[in-house]
């Protein structure tokens, strides 16, 4: 399956050498060679870059490694396809607009028999991941038609919908609205908080101590580089 890497920071920051380690897993040190992508997300501004090629073979990945960008939230993904073609439209992260905000999403897992009813948001590709993202946002739009609720209420609603989707299989994901980064674990997800930065990864991207494993079924929210209580 795919791998995830996320950053939530109190100030704009970059992934630095963490991105190098992560990108190497995209076809050289691991098997995730079916596309990759990264989103740099601060407030209403979101810069999204995706490629259907393996990260180790991608000129775009090479440019980002040599000229890193900074943001308060970063979501990166390397893909090992389980559902959907190897194509640009199936490369994560995906992005949509809701409540005047851009939402970015990346998924690791495999959802079997997941065929939600049509909602406000529709997939452009043919992955279970994008279908889950669109269903997640559609359910939020239905539940909160007047606009975005506060973070605690939103986190509870996301946990409800994530639990529903996870009945179809593995549903590890990271999701950003430009301020808060939400992370949900079905099987494998870790986080570390250090000096105003929260890192989230499928598997730790360095050997330093401090990485904490999520419990299966857990959804956490990170803001300004800290963990919401």
mmCIF file of C-alpha atoms in Angstrom:
data_model
loop_
_atom_site.group_PDB
_atom_site.id
_atom_site.type_symbol
_atom_site.label_atom_id
_atom_site.label_comp_id
_atom_site.label_asym_id
_atom_site.label_seq_id
_atom_site.Cartn_x
_atom_site.Cartn_y
_atom_site.Cartn_z
ATOM 1 C CA UNK A 1 0.000 0.000 0.000
ATOM 2 C CA UNK A 2 0.923 3.687 -0.114
ATOM 3 C CA UNK A 3 2.807 5.790 2.424
ATOM 4 C CA UNK A 4 1.967 9.160 3.970
ATOM 5 C CA UNK A 5 4.068 12.024 5.306
ATOM 6 C CA UNK A 6 2.607 15.153 6.887
ATOM 7 C CA UNK A 7 3.823 18.281 8.630
ATOM 8 C CA UNK A 8 1.930 20.804 10.741
ATOM 9 C CA UNK A 9 3.965 23.765 11.952
ATOM 10 C CA UNK A 10 3.503 26.966 13.930
ATOM 11 C CA UNK A 11 5.379 28.852 11.181
ATOM 12 C CA UNK A 12 6.035 28.018 7.505
ATOM 13 C CA UNK A 13 8.536 25.163 7.402
ATOM 14 C CA UNK A 14 9.931 22.597 4.985
ATOM 15 C CA UNK A 15 10.378 18.840 5.141
ATOM 16 C CA UNK A 16 14.139 19.040 4.564
ATOM 17 C CA UNK A 17 15.893 15.683 4.630
ATOM 18 C CA UNK A 18 12.649 13.961 5.614
ATOM 19 C CA UNK A 19 11.427 14.448 2.045
ATOM 20 C CA UNK A 20 14.652 12.909 0.701
ATOM 21 C CA UNK A 21 14.121 9.771 2.791
ATOM 22 C CA UNK A 22 10.446 9.639 1.861
ATOM 23 C CA UNK A 23 11.066 10.127 -1.874
ATOM 24 C CA UNK A 24 13.672 7.351 -1.874
ATOM 25 C CA UNK A 25 10.945 4.997 -0.682
ATOM 26 C CA UNK A 26 9.135 5.852 -3.918
ATOM 27 C CA UNK A 27 10.842 3.163 -5.963
ATOM 28 C CA UNK A 28 14.394 2.808 -4.630
ATOM 29 C CA UNK A 29 14.339 1.738 -0.980
ATOM 30 C CA UNK A 30 10.715 0.555 -1.097
ATOM 31 C CA UNK A 31 8.044 -0.443 -3.619
ATOM 32 C CA UNK A 32 5.871 2.700 -3.807
ATOM 33 C CA UNK A 33 6.541 3.597 -7.458
ATOM 34 C CA UNK A 34 3.055 4.211 -8.927
ATOM 35 C CA UNK A 35 3.011 7.991 -8.540
ATOM 36 C CA UNK A 36 3.601 10.603 -5.888
ATOM 37 C CA UNK A 37 2.458 14.048 -4.831
ATOM 38 C CA UNK A 38 2.883 16.840 -2.318
ATOM 39 C CA UNK A 39 0.725 19.761 -1.138
ATOM 40 C CA UNK A 40 2.027 22.930 0.521
ATOM 41 C CA UNK A 41 -0.929 24.365 2.398
ATOM 42 C CA UNK A 42 -1.052 27.558 4.459
ATOM 43 C CA UNK A 43 -4.421 29.167 5.137
ATOM 44 C CA UNK A 44 -6.295 29.645 1.860
ATOM 45 C CA UNK A 45 -3.200 29.110 -0.272
ATOM 46 C CA UNK A 46 -2.511 25.576 -1.463
ATOM 47 C CA UNK A 47 0.207 24.581 -3.939
ATOM 48 C CA UNK A 48 -0.354 21.032 -5.168
ATOM 49 C CA UNK A 49 2.158 19.003 -7.197
ATOM 50 C CA UNK A 50 1.503 15.457 -8.441
ATOM 51 C CA UNK A 51 3.143 13.038 -10.867
ATOM 52 C CA UNK A 52 2.207 9.564 -12.097
ATOM 53 C CA UNK A 53 5.886 8.586 -12.209
ATOM 54 C CA UNK A 54 7.848 7.142 -9.301
ATOM 55 C CA UNK A 55 9.320 9.783 -7.020
ATOM 56 C CA UNK A 56 12.878 8.591 -7.763
ATOM 57 C CA UNK A 57 12.270 9.058 -11.526
ATOM 58 C CA UNK A 58 10.305 12.314 -11.321
ATOM 59 C CA UNK A 59 11.952 15.578 -12.462
ATOM 60 C CA UNK A 60 9.310 17.373 -10.386
ATOM 61 C CA UNK A 61 10.407 15.536 -7.245
ATOM 62 C CA UNK A 62 14.027 16.372 -8.029
ATOM 63 C CA UNK A 63 13.177 20.085 -8.324
ATOM 64 C CA UNK A 64 11.342 20.074 -5.009
ATOM 65 C CA UNK A 65 14.231 18.250 -3.319
ATOM 66 C CA UNK A 66 16.684 20.896 -4.543
ATOM 67 C CA UNK A 67 14.421 23.947 -4.143
ATOM 68 C CA UNK A 68 12.220 23.118 -1.150
ATOM 69 C CA UNK A 69 9.053 25.076 -0.449
ATOM 70 C CA UNK A 70 7.675 26.000 2.951
ATOM 71 C CA UNK A 71 4.172 25.920 4.413
ATOM 72 C CA UNK A 72 2.401 25.524 7.731
ATOM 73 C CA UNK A 73 0.918 22.235 6.504
ATOM 74 C CA UNK A 74 2.551 19.795 4.092
ATOM 75 C CA UNK A 75 1.020 16.534 2.861
ATOM 76 C CA UNK A 76 3.129 14.081 0.841
ATOM 77 C CA UNK A 77 2.207 10.714 -0.631
ATOM 78 C CA UNK A 78 3.946 7.906 -2.497
ATOM 79 C CA UNK A 79 1.659 5.422 -4.203
ATOM 80 C CA UNK A 80 1.581 1.665 -4.558
ATOM 81 C CA UNK A 81 -1.585 1.158 -6.575
ATOM 82 C CA UNK A 82 -4.232 -1.199 -5.237
ATOM 83 C CA UNK A 83 -7.234 0.318 -7.030
ATOM 84 C CA UNK A 84 -7.256 2.632 -10.047
ATOM 85 C CA UNK A 85 -4.924 3.169 -12.983
ATOM 86 C CA UNK A 86 -1.423 4.571 -12.731
ATOM 87 C CA UNK A 87 -2.365 8.044 -13.960
ATOM 88 C CA UNK A 88 -1.935 11.670 -12.970
ATOM 89 C CA UNK A 89 -5.575 12.009 -11.890
ATOM 90 C CA UNK A 90 -5.073 9.099 -9.458
ATOM 91 C CA UNK A 91 -1.991 10.572 -7.768
ATOM 92 C CA UNK A 92 -2.492 11.937 -4.253
ATOM 93 C CA UNK A 93 -2.978 14.391 -2.602
ATOM 94 C CA UNK A 94 -6.419 15.386 -3.849
ATOM 95 C CA UNK A 95 -7.931 18.832 -3.295
ATOM 96 C CA UNK A 96 -11.457 20.284 -3.150
ATOM 97 C CA UNK A 97 -13.114 23.489 -1.887
ATOM 98 C CA UNK A 98 -15.598 23.481 1.003
ATOM 99 C CA UNK A 99 -16.803 26.406 3.170
ATOM 100 C CA UNK A 100 -14.457 28.746 1.298
ATOM 101 C CA UNK A 101 -11.456 26.604 2.265
ATOM 102 C CA UNK A 102 -9.244 24.303 0.244
ATOM 103 C CA UNK A 103 -9.057 20.790 1.667
ATOM 104 C CA UNK A 104 -6.164 18.441 0.792
ATOM 105 C CA UNK A 105 -6.267 14.696 1.407
ATOM 106 C CA UNK A 106 -3.996 11.666 0.995
ATOM 107 C CA UNK A 107 -4.840 8.051 1.824
ATOM 108 C CA UNK A 108 -3.018 4.816 2.556
ATOM 109 C CA UNK A 109 -5.122 1.679 2.419
ATOM 110 C CA UNK A 110 -7.538 -0.414 0.406
ATOM 111 C CA UNK A 111 -11.329 -0.073 0.630
ATOM 112 C CA UNK A 112 -13.279 -3.072 -0.661
ATOM 113 C CA UNK A 113 -16.816 -2.695 -1.992
ATOM 114 C CA UNK A 114 -16.848 1.017 -1.269
ATOM 115 C CA UNK A 115 -19.483 2.587 -3.517
ATOM 116 C CA UNK A 116 -21.029 5.599 -1.742
ATOM 117 C CA UNK A 117 -24.108 7.351 -3.069
ATOM 118 C CA UNK A 118 -23.505 10.442 -5.184
ATOM 119 C CA UNK A 119 -22.913 13.562 -3.120
ATOM 120 C CA UNK A 120 -21.825 17.143 -3.517
ATOM 121 C CA UNK A 121 -18.294 16.089 -4.482
ATOM 122 C CA UNK A 122 -17.422 13.582 -7.203
ATOM 123 C CA UNK A 123 -14.127 11.820 -8.039
ATOM 124 C CA UNK A 124 -12.212 12.731 -11.191
ATOM 125 C CA UNK A 125 -10.146 9.546 -11.192
ATOM 126 C CA UNK A 126 -10.979 5.938 -10.366
ATOM 127 C CA UNK A 127 -9.403 5.290 -6.977
ATOM 128 C CA UNK A 128 -11.111 4.244 -3.773
ATOM 129 C CA UNK A 129 -9.050 6.983 -2.096
ATOM 130 C CA UNK A 130 -10.558 9.885 -4.013
ATOM 131 C CA UNK A 131 -14.028 8.360 -3.678
ATOM 132 C CA UNK A 132 -13.523 8.264 0.102
ATOM 133 C CA UNK A 133 -12.309 11.877 0.173
ATOM 134 C CA UNK A 134 -15.312 13.072 -1.823
ATOM 135 C CA UNK A 135 -17.697 11.115 0.401
ATOM 136 C CA UNK A 136 -16.033 12.511 3.521
ATOM 137 C CA UNK A 137 -16.433 16.118 2.351
ATOM 138 C CA UNK A 138 -19.963 15.493 1.079
ATOM 139 C CA UNK A 139 -21.000 14.176 4.492
ATOM 140 C CA UNK A 140 -19.437 17.207 6.208
ATOM 141 C CA UNK A 141 -21.255 19.567 3.835
ATOM 142 C CA UNK A 142 -24.546 17.817 4.627
ATOM 143 C CA UNK A 143 -23.942 17.894 8.365
ATOM 144 C CA UNK A 144 -22.828 21.546 8.524
ATOM 145 C CA UNK A 145 -24.650 23.429 5.731
ATOM 146 C CA UNK A 146 -24.154 26.816 7.441
ATOM 147 C CA UNK A 147 -20.363 26.590 7.377
ATOM 148 C CA UNK A 148 -17.382 25.170 9.196
ATOM 149 C CA UNK A 149 -17.854 24.236 12.875
ATOM 150 C CA UNK A 150 -15.128 24.667 15.484
ATOM 151 C CA UNK A 151 -12.221 22.236 15.510
ATOM 152 C CA UNK A 152 -13.531 19.979 18.280
ATOM 153 C CA UNK A 153 -16.918 19.506 16.592
ATOM 154 C CA UNK A 154 -15.268 19.010 13.206
ATOM 155 C CA UNK A 155 -12.871 16.414 14.576
ATOM 156 C CA UNK A 156 -15.766 14.460 16.100
ATOM 157 C CA UNK A 157 -17.681 14.547 12.815
ATOM 158 C CA UNK A 158 -14.601 13.418 10.874
ATOM 159 C CA UNK A 159 -14.109 10.547 13.311
ATOM 160 C CA UNK A 160 -17.712 9.407 12.755
ATOM 161 C CA UNK A 161 -17.437 9.403 8.968
ATOM 162 C CA UNK A 162 -13.948 7.890 9.023
ATOM 163 C CA UNK A 163 -15.201 5.006 11.172
ATOM 164 C CA UNK A 164 -18.017 4.435 8.681
ATOM 165 C CA UNK A 165 -15.633 4.357 5.715
ATOM 166 C CA UNK A 166 -13.131 2.165 7.579
ATOM 167 C CA UNK A 167 -15.679 -0.658 7.760
ATOM 168 C CA UNK A 168 -14.716 -1.260 4.097
ATOM 169 C CA UNK A 169 -11.017 -1.807 4.807
ATOM 170 C CA UNK A 170 -7.842 0.091 5.650
ATOM 171 C CA UNK A 171 -8.333 3.849 5.953
ATOM 172 C CA UNK A 172 -5.209 5.685 7.067
ATOM 173 C CA UNK A 173 -5.307 9.317 5.936
ATOM 174 C CA UNK A 174 -4.050 12.857 6.436
ATOM 175 C CA UNK A 175 -6.316 15.833 5.752
ATOM 176 C CA UNK A 176 -5.624 19.581 5.899
ATOM 177 C CA UNK A 177 -7.826 22.664 5.700
ATOM 178 C CA UNK A 178 -4.839 25.013 5.689
ATOM 179 C CA UNK A 179 -4.755 25.504 9.456
ATOM 180 C CA UNK A 180 -5.422 22.131 11.077
ATOM 181 C CA UNK A 181 -4.017 18.793 9.975
ATOM 182 C CA UNK A 182 -6.191 15.778 10.795
ATOM 183 C CA UNK A 183 -4.784 12.251 10.763
ATOM 184 C CA UNK A 184 -6.696 8.973 11.024
ATOM 185 C CA UNK A 185 -5.199 5.538 11.620
ATOM 186 C CA UNK A 186 -6.592 2.146 10.700
ATOM 187 C CA UNK A 187 -3.347 0.184 10.841
ATOM 188 C CA UNK A 188 -0.038 2.107 10.785
ATOM 189 C CA UNK A 189 0.539 5.799 11.505
ATOM 190 C CA UNK A 190 3.023 7.629 13.737
ATOM 191 C CA UNK A 191 3.580 11.195 14.923
ATOM 192 C CA UNK A 192 6.289 13.217 16.611
ATOM 193 C CA UNK A 193 6.161 16.749 18.010
ATOM 194 C CA UNK A 194 9.366 18.736 18.252
ATOM 195 C CA UNK A 195 10.082 22.488 18.461
ATOM 196 C CA UNK A 196 6.734 23.701 17.146
ATOM 197 C CA UNK A 197 6.454 21.074 14.421
ATOM 198 C CA UNK A 198 4.277 17.973 14.310
ATOM 199 C CA UNK A 199 5.380 15.249 11.895
ATOM 200 C CA UNK A 200 3.019 12.458 10.823
ATOM 201 C CA UNK A 201 4.240 9.421 8.871
ATOM 202 C CA UNK A 202 3.168 5.918 7.975
ATOM 203 C CA UNK A 203 6.590 4.795 9.155
ATOM 204 C CA UNK A 204 9.106 7.071 10.959
ATOM 205 C CA UNK A 205 11.407 8.921 8.555
ATOM 206 C CA UNK A 206 14.398 9.044 10.889
ATOM 207 C CA UNK A 207 15.831 7.074 13.787
ATOM 208 C CA UNK A 208 15.382 9.745 16.448
ATOM 209 C CA UNK A 209 13.312 8.921 19.494
ATOM 210 C CA UNK A 210 9.912 10.443 20.113
ATOM 211 C CA UNK A 211 7.786 8.806 17.431
ATOM 212 C CA UNK A 212 4.421 7.719 18.862
ATOM 213 C CA UNK A 213 2.207 5.114 17.211
ATOM 214 C CA UNK A 214 -1.479 5.912 16.710
ATOM 215 C CA UNK A 215 -3.973 3.421 18.066
ATOM 216 C CA UNK A 216 -6.115 1.747 15.395
ATOM 217 C CA UNK A 217 -9.280 3.778 14.862
ATOM 218 C CA UNK A 218 -7.737 6.946 16.323
ATOM 219 C CA UNK A 219 -8.189 10.368 14.724
ATOM 220 C CA UNK A 220 -5.928 13.199 15.893
ATOM 221 C CA UNK A 221 -5.878 16.907 15.078
ATOM 222 C CA UNK A 222 -2.745 19.051 14.962
ATOM 223 C CA UNK A 223 -2.618 22.844 14.943
ATOM 224 C CA UNK A 224 0.336 25.278 15.172
ATOM 225 C CA UNK A 225 2.660 22.317 15.601
ATOM 226 C CA UNK A 226 0.871 20.905 18.635
ATOM 227 C CA UNK A 227 -1.627 18.143 19.316
ATOM 228 C CA UNK A 228 -5.160 19.259 20.105
ATOM 229 C CA UNK A 229 -6.364 17.793 23.435
#
